Short mmCIF file of C-alpha atoms in Angstrom, two decimals:
data_model
loop_
_atom_site.label_atom_id
_atom_site.label_comp_id
_atom_site.label_asym_id
_atom_site.label_seq_id
_atom_site.Cartn_x
_atom_site.Cartn_y
_atom_site.Cartn_z
CA MET G 25 -25.25 -11.97 19.83
CA ALA G 26 -27.67 -9.04 19.91
CA LYS G 27 -30.91 -9.53 21.79
CA ALA G 28 -33.83 -9.99 19.40
CA ALA G 29 -36.50 -7.33 19.29
CA PRO G 30 -39.87 -8.52 20.66
CA ALA G 31 -42.16 -9.70 17.88
CA ILE G 32 -45.63 -8.13 17.85
CA LEU G 33 -48.51 -9.24 15.62
CA THR G 34 -51.22 -6.94 14.34
CA ILE G 35 -54.49 -8.45 13.12
CA ALA G 36 -56.27 -5.60 11.37
CA GLY G 37 -57.31 -3.95 8.14
CA SER G 38 -55.10 -2.27 5.58
CA ASP G 39 -55.15 1.49 4.97
CA SER G 40 -54.16 2.40 1.42
CA SER G 41 -53.19 5.92 2.53
CA GLY G 42 -50.78 4.56 5.15
CA GLY G 43 -51.99 6.48 8.18
CA ALA G 44 -54.05 3.85 9.98
CA GLY G 45 -54.55 0.09 10.04
CA ILE G 46 -51.64 -2.29 9.73
CA GLN G 47 -49.52 0.41 8.09
CA ALA G 48 -49.74 2.57 11.22
CA ASP G 49 -49.22 -0.49 13.41
CA LEU G 50 -46.05 -1.62 11.63
CA LYS G 51 -44.59 1.90 11.76
CA THR G 52 -45.33 2.04 15.47
CA PHE G 53 -43.78 -1.38 16.09
CA ALA G 54 -40.58 -0.35 14.31
CA ALA G 55 -40.40 3.04 16.02
CA LEU G 56 -40.70 1.37 19.43
CA GLY G 57 -38.02 -1.18 18.68
CA CYS G 58 -40.21 -4.20 17.99
CA TYR G 59 -40.41 -6.64 15.09
CA GLY G 60 -43.75 -6.34 13.33
CA ALA G 61 -45.85 -9.09 11.77
CA SER G 62 -49.33 -8.70 10.30
CA ALA G 63 -52.47 -10.60 9.39
CA ILE G 64 -54.79 -8.57 7.17
CA THR G 65 -58.54 -8.81 7.80
CA ALA G 66 -59.80 -6.33 5.20
CA LEU G 67 -58.57 -4.11 2.40
CA THR G 68 -59.74 -0.52 2.30
CA ALA G 69 -59.65 2.18 -0.31
CA GLN G 70 -59.23 5.26 1.84
CA ASN G 71 -57.34 8.50 2.26
CA THR G 72 -57.25 11.39 4.71
CA ILE G 73 -60.70 12.52 3.55
CA GLY G 74 -62.55 9.26 4.19
CA VAL G 75 -63.09 5.58 3.42
CA GLN G 76 -64.25 4.94 -0.12
CA ALA G 77 -64.53 1.13 -0.11
CA VAL G 78 -63.90 -1.93 2.07
CA HIS G 79 -63.20 -5.49 0.93
CA GLY G 80 -63.19 -8.23 3.58
CA ILE G 81 -60.66 -11.07 3.46
CA PRO G 82 -62.07 -14.64 3.59
CA PRO G 83 -62.08 -15.80 7.25
CA ASP G 84 -60.16 -19.00 6.56
CA PHE G 85 -57.38 -17.01 4.90
CA VAL G 86 -57.22 -14.64 7.89
CA SER G 87 -56.88 -17.71 10.11
CA GLN G 88 -54.16 -19.09 7.87
CA GLN G 89 -52.17 -15.84 8.08
CA ILE G 90 -52.29 -15.90 11.89
CA THR G 91 -51.31 -19.57 12.06
CA SER G 92 -48.38 -19.02 9.70
CA VAL G 93 -46.99 -16.29 11.94
CA LEU G 94 -47.62 -17.90 15.33
CA SER G 95 -46.31 -21.32 14.30
CA ASP G 96 -42.96 -19.84 13.35
CA ILE G 97 -42.31 -16.64 15.29
CA ASP G 98 -42.13 -16.14 19.06
CA VAL G 99 -44.78 -13.43 19.24
CA ARG G 100 -44.72 -11.51 22.52
CA GLY G 101 -47.76 -9.31 22.00
CA LEU G 102 -50.77 -8.91 19.73
CA LYS G 103 -53.33 -6.31 18.83
CA THR G 104 -56.53 -6.49 16.86
CA GLY G 105 -58.03 -3.61 14.97
CA MET G 106 -60.67 -3.69 12.25
CA LEU G 107 -62.18 -7.21 12.23
CA PHE G 108 -64.94 -6.39 9.70
CA ASP G 109 -67.54 -9.12 10.29
CA SER G 110 -68.64 -12.04 12.47
CA GLY G 111 -66.93 -14.65 10.31
CA ILE G 112 -63.53 -13.00 10.64
CA ILE G 113 -64.00 -12.39 14.37
CA HIS G 114 -64.86 -16.04 14.94
CA ALA G 115 -61.88 -17.15 12.85
CA VAL G 116 -59.48 -14.87 14.76
CA ALA G 117 -60.79 -15.89 18.19
CA SER G 118 -60.74 -19.60 17.36
CA THR G 119 -57.22 -19.46 15.96
CA LEU G 120 -55.86 -17.57 18.96
CA LYS G 121 -57.54 -19.92 21.44
CA GLU G 122 -56.20 -22.95 19.59
CA HIS G 123 -52.65 -21.65 19.57
CA PHE G 124 -52.44 -20.27 23.07
CA SER G 125 -54.26 -23.07 24.86
CA ASN G 126 -50.93 -24.88 24.97
CA ASN G 127 -48.54 -21.96 24.74
CA GLY G 128 -49.29 -19.76 27.71
CA VAL G 129 -50.90 -16.33 27.58
CA ILE G 130 -49.47 -13.24 25.90
CA PRO G 131 -50.80 -9.68 25.88
CA LEU G 132 -53.71 -9.13 23.50
CA VAL G 133 -54.93 -5.58 23.01
CA CYS G 134 -58.33 -5.43 21.34
CA ASP G 135 -59.22 -2.14 19.67
CA PRO G 136 -62.99 -2.51 18.99
CA VAL G 137 -62.95 -0.57 15.73
CA SER G 138 -66.49 -0.10 14.44
CA VAL G 139 -66.87 3.29 12.71
CA SER G 140 -64.26 5.46 11.00
CA THR G 141 -63.79 9.14 11.88
CA SER G 142 -65.56 10.03 8.63
CA GLY G 143 -68.55 7.88 9.63
CA HIS G 144 -67.90 4.84 7.44
CA THR G 145 -68.97 1.51 8.97
CA LEU G 146 -65.93 -0.71 9.55
CA LEU G 147 -67.68 -3.47 11.50
CA HIS G 148 -70.97 -5.08 10.51
CA PRO G 149 -73.62 -4.33 13.15
CA ASP G 150 -74.34 -8.02 13.74
CA ALA G 151 -70.65 -8.59 14.51
CA ILE G 152 -70.61 -6.43 17.63
CA ASP G 153 -72.02 -9.16 19.87
CA THR G 154 -69.61 -11.69 18.38
CA MET G 155 -66.70 -9.41 19.20
CA MET G 156 -67.87 -8.95 22.79
CA ASP G 157 -68.56 -12.66 23.29
CA GLU G 158 -65.49 -14.12 21.59
CA MET G 159 -62.72 -11.49 21.53
CA PHE G 160 -63.13 -9.57 24.76
CA PRO G 161 -62.61 -12.61 27.06
CA LEU G 162 -59.26 -13.23 25.33
CA ALA G 163 -58.05 -9.65 25.74
CA CYS G 164 -55.97 -8.29 28.55
CA LEU G 165 -57.08 -4.82 27.43
CA ILE G 166 -59.76 -3.28 25.20
CA THR G 167 -59.40 0.30 23.96
CA PRO G 168 -62.74 1.84 22.87
CA ASN G 169 -63.20 5.52 22.17
CA LYS G 170 -66.27 7.42 23.39
CA SER G 171 -68.53 6.44 20.47
CA GLU G 172 -67.49 2.80 20.56
CA ALA G 173 -67.90 2.63 24.33
CA GLU G 174 -71.41 4.06 24.16
CA LEU G 175 -72.31 1.58 21.42
CA LEU G 176 -71.00 -1.40 23.42
CA LEU G 177 -72.72 -0.28 26.61
CA ARG G 178 -76.08 0.22 24.87
CA ARG G 179 -75.77 -3.22 23.35
CA ARG G 180 -75.59 -4.80 26.81
CA GLY G 181 -78.13 -2.58 28.56
CA PHE G 182 -75.77 -0.34 30.52
CA PRO G 183 -76.20 3.44 30.84
CA SER G 184 -74.31 4.74 27.83
CA ALA G 185 -74.02 8.55 27.88
CA ILE G 186 -70.41 9.64 28.44
CA ASN G 187 -69.89 13.36 28.99
CA THR G 188 -67.76 13.79 32.12
CA VAL G 189 -64.72 12.20 33.73
CA GLN G 190 -66.94 10.43 36.23
CA ASP G 191 -69.03 9.10 33.33
CA MET G 192 -65.83 7.74 31.80
CA VAL G 193 -64.80 5.98 35.01
CA THR G 194 -68.24 4.40 35.37
CA ALA G 195 -68.31 3.40 31.71
CA ALA G 196 -64.85 1.80 31.90
CA GLN G 197 -65.91 -0.17 34.96
CA ASN G 198 -69.09 -1.37 33.22
CA LEU G 199 -67.16 -2.27 30.07
CA SER G 200 -64.82 -4.46 32.10
CA ALA G 201 -67.82 -6.68 32.85
CA LEU G 202 -67.87 -7.65 29.18
CA GLY G 203 -64.91 -9.99 29.60
CA SER G 204 -61.52 -8.29 29.30
CA ASN G 205 -59.12 -7.89 32.21
CA ALA G 206 -58.91 -4.14 31.73
CA VAL G 207 -60.41 -1.26 29.77
CA LEU G 208 -58.70 1.85 28.44
CA LEU G 209 -61.44 4.32 27.56
CA LYS G 210 -59.89 6.88 25.23
CA GLY G 211 -60.79 10.48 25.93
CA GLY G 212 -59.82 12.23 22.71
CA HIS G 213 -63.45 13.07 21.88
CA ILE G 214 -64.13 14.73 25.24
CA SER G 215 -62.66 18.02 26.48
CA ILE G 216 -62.82 18.77 30.18
CA PRO G 217 -61.75 21.84 32.15
CA ARG G 218 -58.83 21.37 34.52
CA GLU G 219 -61.13 22.22 37.43
CA GLU G 220 -63.26 19.13 36.74
CA LEU G 221 -60.21 16.91 37.13
CA ARG G 222 -59.39 18.51 40.47
CA GLY G 223 -62.87 17.56 41.65
CA VAL G 224 -62.34 13.84 41.01
CA VAL G 225 -61.49 12.48 44.44
CA SER G 226 -61.85 8.81 45.35
CA PRO G 227 -59.69 6.11 46.95
CA ASP G 228 -60.45 3.97 43.87
CA ILE G 229 -59.26 6.60 41.39
CA GLU G 230 -55.61 7.47 40.81
CA VAL G 231 -54.50 10.43 38.70
CA ASN G 232 -51.26 10.14 36.74
CA ARG G 233 -49.96 13.72 36.67
CA ASP G 234 -46.80 13.10 34.67
CA PHE G 235 -48.10 15.03 31.68
CA ILE G 236 -49.93 17.96 33.27
CA PHE G 237 -47.12 19.53 35.28
CA ASP G 238 -48.43 23.04 35.94
CA GLN G 239 -46.76 24.17 39.14
CA ASN G 240 -44.98 27.55 39.17
CA ILE G 241 -45.15 28.15 35.42
CA GLU G 242 -47.16 31.38 35.41
CA ILE G 243 -44.67 32.95 33.01
CA LEU G 244 -45.08 30.18 30.44
CA GLN G 245 -48.85 30.36 30.57
CA ALA G 246 -48.95 34.15 30.46
CA HIS G 247 -46.62 34.48 27.47
CA ASN G 248 -48.07 31.64 25.38
CA SER G 249 -50.47 33.31 22.98
CA GLU G 250 -51.83 29.89 21.95
CA ASN G 251 -52.22 28.73 25.53
CA ALA G 252 -55.01 26.17 25.92
CA THR G 253 -53.79 24.51 29.10
CA ASN G 254 -57.19 24.72 30.81
CA GLU G 255 -58.66 22.15 28.40
CA LEU G 256 -57.65 18.55 29.05
CA VAL G 257 -58.29 15.17 27.49
CA VAL G 258 -58.33 12.21 29.85
CA ASP G 259 -57.78 8.54 29.10
CA VAL G 260 -59.25 6.24 31.76
CA LEU G 261 -57.72 2.85 32.55
CA PHE G 262 -59.84 0.49 34.66
CA ILE G 263 -58.10 -2.67 35.88
CA LYS G 264 -60.72 -5.21 36.88
CA SER G 265 -58.46 -7.38 39.04
CA GLU G 266 -57.42 -4.35 41.09
CA GLY G 267 -60.81 -2.67 41.14
CA LYS G 268 -59.34 0.76 40.46
CA ALA G 269 -59.21 3.40 37.77
CA ILE G 270 -56.18 5.40 36.69
CA LEU G 271 -56.65 8.71 34.87
CA TYR G 272 -54.11 9.93 32.33
CA PRO G 273 -54.83 13.62 31.65
CA ARG G 274 -53.00 15.70 29.04
CA PRO G 275 -53.39 19.18 27.58
CA ARG G 276 -55.81 19.09 24.66
CA LEU G 277 -54.14 19.43 21.28
CA VAL G 278 -55.73 21.43 18.48
CA SER G 279 -54.69 19.40 15.45
CA SER G 280 -56.08 17.86 12.28
CA ASN G 281 -53.33 15.21 12.27
CA THR G 282 -55.36 12.54 14.03
CA HIS G 283 -55.88 9.87 11.36
CA GLY G 284 -54.96 6.50 12.84
CA THR G 285 -54.74 7.66 16.45
CA GLY G 286 -56.58 4.63 17.85
CA CYS G 287 -54.57 2.17 15.76
CA THR G 288 -51.33 3.78 16.85
CA LEU G 289 -52.24 3.74 20.54
CA SER G 290 -53.25 0.08 20.59
CA ALA G 291 -50.12 -0.86 18.64
CA ALA G 292 -47.94 1.04 21.11
CA LEU G 293 -49.71 -0.69 24.01
CA ALA G 294 -49.00 -4.10 22.49
CA CYS G 295 -45.32 -3.19 22.13
CA VAL G 296 -44.89 -2.06 25.71
CA LEU G 297 -46.92 -4.94 27.14
CA GLY G 298 -44.83 -7.28 25.00
CA ARG G 299 -41.84 -6.10 27.02
CA ASN G 300 -43.59 -7.25 30.22
CA ALA G 301 -44.64 -3.82 31.46
CA THR G 302 -47.64 -3.45 33.73
CA LEU G 303 -50.90 -2.13 32.32
CA ALA G 304 -50.36 1.19 34.11
CA GLU G 305 -46.81 1.55 32.78
CA ALA G 306 -47.83 0.53 29.28
CA THR G 307 -50.67 3.04 29.21
CA ALA G 308 -48.41 5.88 30.35
CA GLN G 309 -45.80 5.10 27.69
CA ALA G 310 -48.23 4.38 24.86
CA THR G 311 -50.38 7.47 25.43
CA SER G 312 -47.21 9.58 25.58
CA TYR G 313 -45.96 8.14 22.28
CA THR G 314 -49.32 8.77 20.60
CA HIS G 315 -49.66 12.29 22.01
CA LEU G 316 -46.22 13.26 20.72
CA GLY G 317 -47.10 11.71 17.36
CA ILE G 318 -49.98 14.17 17.06
CA GLU G 319 -47.93 17.11 18.36
CA THR G 320 -45.04 16.63 15.95
CA ALA G 321 -47.00 15.66 12.83
CA SER G 322 -46.73 17.63 9.59
CA PRO G 323 -49.79 18.05 7.34
CA ILE G 324 -50.30 15.26 4.79
CA GLY G 325 -53.32 15.10 2.51
CA GLN G 326 -56.40 17.29 2.31
CA GLY G 327 -58.29 15.94 5.31
CA PHE G 328 -57.34 14.49 8.69
CA GLY G 329 -53.65 13.71 8.26
CA PRO G 330 -51.70 10.92 9.97
CA LEU G 331 -49.57 11.09 13.08
CA ASN G 332 -45.80 11.31 13.02
CA HIS G 333 -44.99 7.70 13.91
CA LEU G 334 -41.25 8.28 13.65
CA HIS G 335 -40.80 10.99 16.28
CA SER G 336 -39.15 8.58 18.72
CA ILE G 337 -36.48 7.56 16.20
CA THR G 338 -34.87 11.00 16.20
CA LYS G 339 -33.86 11.40 19.80
CA SER G 340 -34.11 14.91 21.18
CA LEU G 341 -33.66 15.98 24.77
CA ILE G 342 -35.98 18.92 24.22
CA ALA G 343 -39.31 18.75 22.45
CA PRO G 344 -39.56 20.87 19.29
CA ARG G 345 -41.18 24.28 19.59
CA ARG G 346 -44.81 24.09 18.55
CA LYS G 347 -47.73 26.44 18.23
CA GLY G 348 -49.19 25.36 21.55
CA ASP G 349 -45.83 24.83 23.27
CA PRO G 350 -43.38 27.61 22.40
CA PHE G 351 -41.22 27.18 25.53
CA PRO G 352 -40.17 23.51 25.72
CA LEU G 353 -36.66 24.19 27.06
CA THR G 354 -37.85 26.43 29.88
CA TYR G 355 -40.59 23.96 30.74
CA SER G 356 -38.00 21.18 30.87
CA LEU G 357 -35.68 23.20 33.12
CA ILE G 358 -38.45 24.12 35.54
CA ARG G 359 -39.88 20.61 35.65
CA ASN G 360 -36.48 18.98 36.21
CA THR G 361 -35.75 21.34 39.11
CA SER G 362 -39.34 21.68 40.31
CA ALA G 363 -38.65 21.30 44.05
CA LYS G 364 -35.88 23.90 44.08
CA TRP G 365 -37.72 26.20 41.68
CA SER G 366 -40.74 26.14 43.99
CA LYS G 367 -38.59 26.99 47.04
CA TYR G 368 -37.19 29.91 45.06
CA VAL G 369 -40.34 31.46 43.59
CA GLN G 370 -42.61 30.70 46.56
CA HIS G 371 -40.08 31.50 49.26
CA GLU G 372 -41.27 32.66 52.68
CA PHE G 373 -39.82 36.10 51.87
CA VAL G 374 -42.15 36.31 48.86
CA ILE G 375 -45.14 35.07 50.84
CA GLN G 376 -44.64 37.55 53.67
CA LEU G 377 -44.05 40.32 51.14
CA GLY G 378 -47.36 39.41 49.47
CA LYS G 379 -49.14 39.51 52.81
CA GLY G 380 -47.54 42.84 53.65
CA THR G 381 -46.12 41.36 56.87
CA LEU G 382 -42.45 41.14 55.85
CA GLU G 383 -40.18 42.80 58.39
CA ARG G 384 -39.05 46.21 57.19
CA SER G 385 -35.48 45.39 58.17
CA SER G 386 -35.49 42.31 55.92
CA PHE G 387 -36.77 44.27 52.94
CA LEU G 388 -34.23 47.06 53.47
CA HIS G 389 -31.41 44.54 53.69
CA PHE G 390 -32.70 42.92 50.51
CA ILE G 391 -32.85 46.09 48.40
CA LYS G 392 -29.38 47.17 49.59
CA GLN G 393 -27.86 43.86 48.56
CA ASP G 394 -29.88 43.88 45.34
CA TYR G 395 -28.08 47.11 44.40
CA HIS G 396 -24.74 45.28 44.60
CA TYR G 397 -26.18 42.32 42.72
CA LEU G 398 -27.23 44.56 39.82
CA LYS G 399 -23.56 45.40 39.23
CA TYR G 400 -22.71 41.72 38.85
CA TYR G 401 -25.76 41.23 36.64
CA ALA G 402 -24.65 44.06 34.34
CA ARG G 403 -21.06 42.79 34.19
CA ALA G 404 -22.29 39.30 33.30
CA HIS G 405 -24.28 40.71 30.38
CA ALA G 406 -21.19 42.65 29.30
CA LEU G 407 -19.35 39.32 29.24
CA LEU G 408 -22.17 37.92 27.15
CA ALA G 409 -21.69 40.73 24.62
CA ALA G 410 -17.93 40.13 24.57
CA LYS G 411 -18.41 36.41 23.93
CA SER G 412 -20.94 36.89 21.10
CA ASP G 413 -19.73 36.59 17.51
CA ASN G 414 -22.28 38.67 15.61
CA PHE G 415 -23.93 42.02 16.05
CA ALA G 416 -27.48 40.95 16.94
CA PRO G 417 -26.61 39.29 20.28
CA ILE G 418 -23.94 41.95 20.97
CA LEU G 419 -26.58 44.64 20.55
CA ALA G 420 -29.12 42.72 22.65
CA ALA G 421 -26.67 42.21 25.54
CA THR G 422 -25.50 45.83 25.36
CA ARG G 423 -29.07 47.10 25.54
CA ILE G 424 -29.61 45.01 28.66
CA VAL G 425 -26.48 46.51 30.25
CA LEU G 426 -27.80 49.99 29.49
CA HIS G 427 -31.22 49.01 30.86
CA ILE G 428 -29.62 47.72 34.08
CA ALA G 429 -27.72 51.00 34.43
CA LYS G 430 -31.04 52.83 34.10
CA GLU G 431 -32.64 50.39 36.52
CA SER G 432 -29.88 51.04 39.06
CA SER G 433 -30.80 54.73 39.01
CA MET G 434 -34.45 53.82 39.54
CA HIS G 435 -33.38 51.41 42.27
CA THR G 436 -31.50 54.24 43.99
CA SER G 437 -34.61 56.42 43.87
CA TYR G 438 -36.73 53.55 45.20
CA CYS G 439 -34.29 53.01 48.06
CA ALA G 440 -34.49 56.73 48.86
CA GLN G 441 -38.24 56.29 49.40
CA TRP G 442 -37.30 53.82 52.13
CA GLY G 443 -34.82 56.23 53.70
CA ILE G 444 -31.69 54.72 52.16
CA THR G 445 -29.31 57.29 50.65
CA LYS G 446 -27.05 56.71 47.64
CA GLU G 447 -24.04 56.98 49.92
CA GLU G 448 -25.46 54.34 52.26
CA LEU G 449 -26.06 52.02 49.31
CA GLU G 450 -22.46 52.34 48.17
CA LEU G 451 -21.01 51.95 51.66
CA THR G 452 -23.13 48.93 52.63
CA PRO G 453 -20.79 45.89 52.57
CA GLU G 454 -21.69 43.04 50.27
CA SER G 455 -22.97 40.04 52.13
CA SER G 456 -21.15 36.77 51.54
CA THR G 457 -24.29 35.52 49.78
CA THR G 458 -24.23 38.40 47.31
CA THR G 459 -20.53 37.88 46.64
CA ALA G 460 -21.02 34.15 46.11
CA TYR G 461 -23.87 34.73 43.69
CA GLY G 462 -22.02 37.44 41.78
CA ALA G 463 -18.86 35.34 41.57
CA PHE G 464 -20.89 32.47 40.15
CA LEU G 465 -22.30 34.71 37.43
CA LEU G 466 -18.88 36.00 36.40
CA ASP G 467 -17.22 32.60 36.65
CA THR G 468 -19.91 31.10 34.42
CA GLY G 469 -19.36 33.91 31.94
CA LEU G 470 -15.62 33.22 31.80
CA GLN G 471 -15.84 29.45 31.38
CA GLY G 472 -16.73 29.25 27.74
CA ASP G 473 -20.28 28.24 26.86
CA THR G 474 -22.41 31.27 26.07
CA MET G 475 -25.61 29.33 26.59
CA ARG G 476 -24.64 28.39 30.16
CA LEU G 477 -24.32 32.08 30.97
CA ILE G 478 -27.68 32.76 29.36
CA MET G 479 -29.17 29.97 31.52
CA VAL G 480 -28.11 31.55 34.82
CA LEU G 481 -29.12 35.03 33.74
CA ALA G 482 -32.49 33.68 32.63
CA ALA G 483 -33.09 31.90 35.93
CA CYS G 484 -32.95 35.26 37.69
CA LEU G 485 -35.07 37.10 35.14
CA LEU G 486 -37.71 34.41 34.77
CA GLY G 487 -37.87 33.69 38.49
CA TYR G 488 -38.71 37.28 39.38
CA GLY G 489 -41.23 37.35 36.55
CA GLU G 490 -42.80 34.19 38.00
CA VAL G 491 -42.98 35.73 41.48
CA GLY G 492 -44.64 38.88 40.16
CA LEU G 493 -47.31 37.02 38.17
CA TRP G 494 -47.97 34.52 40.97
CA LEU G 495 -48.58 37.25 43.54
CA LYS G 496 -50.81 39.16 41.13
CA ARG G 497 -52.88 36.05 40.30
CA GLU G 498 -53.21 35.10 43.95
CA ALA G 499 -54.32 38.65 44.78
CA GLN G 500 -57.21 38.32 42.30
CA LYS G 501 -58.71 35.31 44.07
CA PRO G 502 -61.65 35.79 46.46
CA ASN G 503 -60.53 36.24 50.07
CA SER G 504 -56.91 36.12 48.93
CA TRP G 505 -54.02 35.88 51.35
CA VAL G 506 -52.20 38.46 49.19
CA VAL G 507 -52.81 42.05 50.24
CA TRP G 508 -52.61 44.29 47.18
CA GLU G 509 -54.07 47.65 48.06
CA GLY G 510 -52.40 49.16 51.10
CA ASN G 511 -49.46 46.75 51.00
CA PRO G 512 -46.21 48.62 51.81
CA TYR G 513 -44.48 46.52 49.14
CA LEU G 514 -47.11 47.17 46.46
CA LYS G 515 -44.74 48.98 44.09
CA TRP G 516 -42.33 46.03 44.15
CA MET G 517 -45.16 43.65 43.24
CA GLU G 518 -46.47 45.99 40.55
CA ASP G 519 -43.02 46.37 39.01
CA TYR G 520 -42.37 42.63 38.63
CA SER G 521 -45.89 41.80 37.46
CA GLY G 522 -46.07 44.88 35.24
CA GLU G 523 -45.81 45.23 31.49
CA ASP G 524 -42.22 46.49 31.33
CA PHE G 525 -40.72 43.62 33.31
CA GLN G 526 -42.95 41.01 31.70
CA ASN G 527 -41.86 42.25 28.28
CA ALA G 528 -38.28 41.59 29.39
CA VAL G 529 -39.38 38.11 30.48
CA LYS G 530 -40.90 37.52 27.06
CA VAL G 531 -37.64 38.54 25.36
CA GLY G 532 -35.69 36.28 27.73
CA LEU G 533 -37.92 33.31 26.94
CA GLU G 534 -37.57 33.87 23.21
CA THR G 535 -33.78 34.17 23.54
CA ILE G 536 -33.18 30.84 25.24
CA GLU G 537 -35.81 28.97 23.24
CA SER G 538 -34.66 30.23 19.83
CA ARG G 539 -31.01 29.51 20.63
CA ALA G 540 -31.81 25.99 21.81
CA ALA G 541 -33.94 25.33 18.73
CA ALA G 542 -31.19 26.57 16.40
CA ASP G 543 -28.49 24.50 18.13
CA PRO G 544 -30.10 21.60 20.05
CA PRO G 545 -27.93 20.42 22.95
CA SER G 546 -26.27 17.05 23.31
CA ALA G 547 -26.97 15.11 26.51
CA SER G 548 -23.80 16.40 28.17
CA ARG G 549 -24.45 19.99 27.11
CA TYR G 550 -28.03 19.89 28.33
CA ALA G 551 -26.76 18.52 31.65
CA GLU G 552 -24.45 21.55 31.92
CA TRP G 553 -27.34 23.93 31.21
CA LEU G 554 -29.52 22.21 33.75
CA ALA G 555 -26.78 22.26 36.40
CA ALA G 556 -26.21 25.99 35.83
CA TRP G 557 -29.95 26.70 36.04
CA GLU G 558 -30.26 24.60 39.20
CA ARG G 559 -27.28 26.30 40.84
CA CYS G 560 -28.80 29.69 40.10
CA THR G 561 -32.14 28.71 41.68
CA ASP G 562 -30.20 27.63 44.79
CA LEU G 563 -28.41 30.97 44.91
CA GLU G 564 -31.65 32.90 44.41
CA LYS G 565 -33.21 31.04 47.33
CA SER G 566 -30.11 31.81 49.39
CA PHE G 567 -30.56 35.49 48.50
CA TRP G 568 -34.07 35.43 49.98
CA ASP G 569 -32.70 33.53 53.02
CA MET G 570 -30.06 36.22 53.48
CA ALA G 571 -32.72 38.92 53.54
CA MET G 572 -34.83 37.02 56.08
CA ASN G 573 -31.84 36.30 58.32
CA LEU G 574 -30.22 39.74 57.91
CA SER G 575 -26.97 37.93 57.18
#
């Protein structure tokens, strides 16, 4: 017998346009694998432009709806949304207390909805105190946004202005004194620079960095014309029993598809808590679900459209390409191999080269072996042309082979500046590291999957592009450890950070991203791509090691 999906109850208003209220809640419940039940507190006439009318449901009928559900169904989690007035709030609180006084405690997420995005009042002003006095003590979590939090704090005499991350932490802590076990202060209405987050340091504040991975991705930031990664939104969770705050920062999204965001988040929280997750785990999962709902939404209506509640139903290993995130595959590859990628692109060879202190003998050994590597690199692209089945990729691969041939001539001239003749280049034996790397390229090209070959070729191209941009950015910092002017290896740094090479990086990024978007990988195929990418980063690191060790 299949295990039953957890039942979750939403007690909230109805949205005739379907983007918020119980409609958003029920979609969220289903998308997250839960059974949804509902008790309607108010009917609204609304659309993406605004709320045109609200009709409250009689409190005793709201109570009857809740009782009907709870007396029959094993509800594992609840959420409340729009409660409209004091009578309904009192009815909801009384009914929940009556039922759960003898039936244990289950997660209740209270979203203190008071004003719509368009400015329409959704909670009578005299009901705010009733909500704080009767609902908050029952809740394991309340989820106000900035405006709601300021309203609640003013009502109880706390400082209310919220403009910074520290303001949010203080506000969440003060809000927890109103009765609930925890507070999730939503940060969607506040943008903060990344630097402000770096300045938040306290033993009582933890930062969840799962969604702001930004290490060694200079190439992605440089080639994203819509890049807005410096602006973050931060949700703040304060857990009263633990006396600590957890920050959940994410890149700010520029989107008009935000109708029902608060409803969706609280519904997702109820689902995850209903599966016995901790508050911290539930917040991470629910904010991720909501964020992706905004990212993947298509425009609906003439105003603020709804989220895409169904994004989690269609499983995809790689996020879809979006205006603000054109390189999801590359981001995934780098993040999933972050430790090895870092050892590759920030290798000691690179650091000493940037400082200008790299031993001349190591650099000479490197450029000699790089000459041999270029032959393998060209042959691998020739294999790519041979394996392609239409003229566009054949032409692209052939152009790269011709470019490498031209580059080899330039490489020979560059080596001559270091006293290495063409004859010496040809007579220098391949190191075992060079042979191993070259054999891997050719073997990958012969094994069948064109995309696997593209992966390993891209790891080389993108890695050197990353190194070039990283050194250039570091050199621009005050009192930088990178020596630019007067560095004996300046031309090497200029070449890999320069326009010509970075244009090649841009083409490489577009190639792998467009191919992945046109033919999304299965789990096993993605694993093959990732393994090929990871192996290439290992071999690139070994190539730097070889140069340092003169092996």
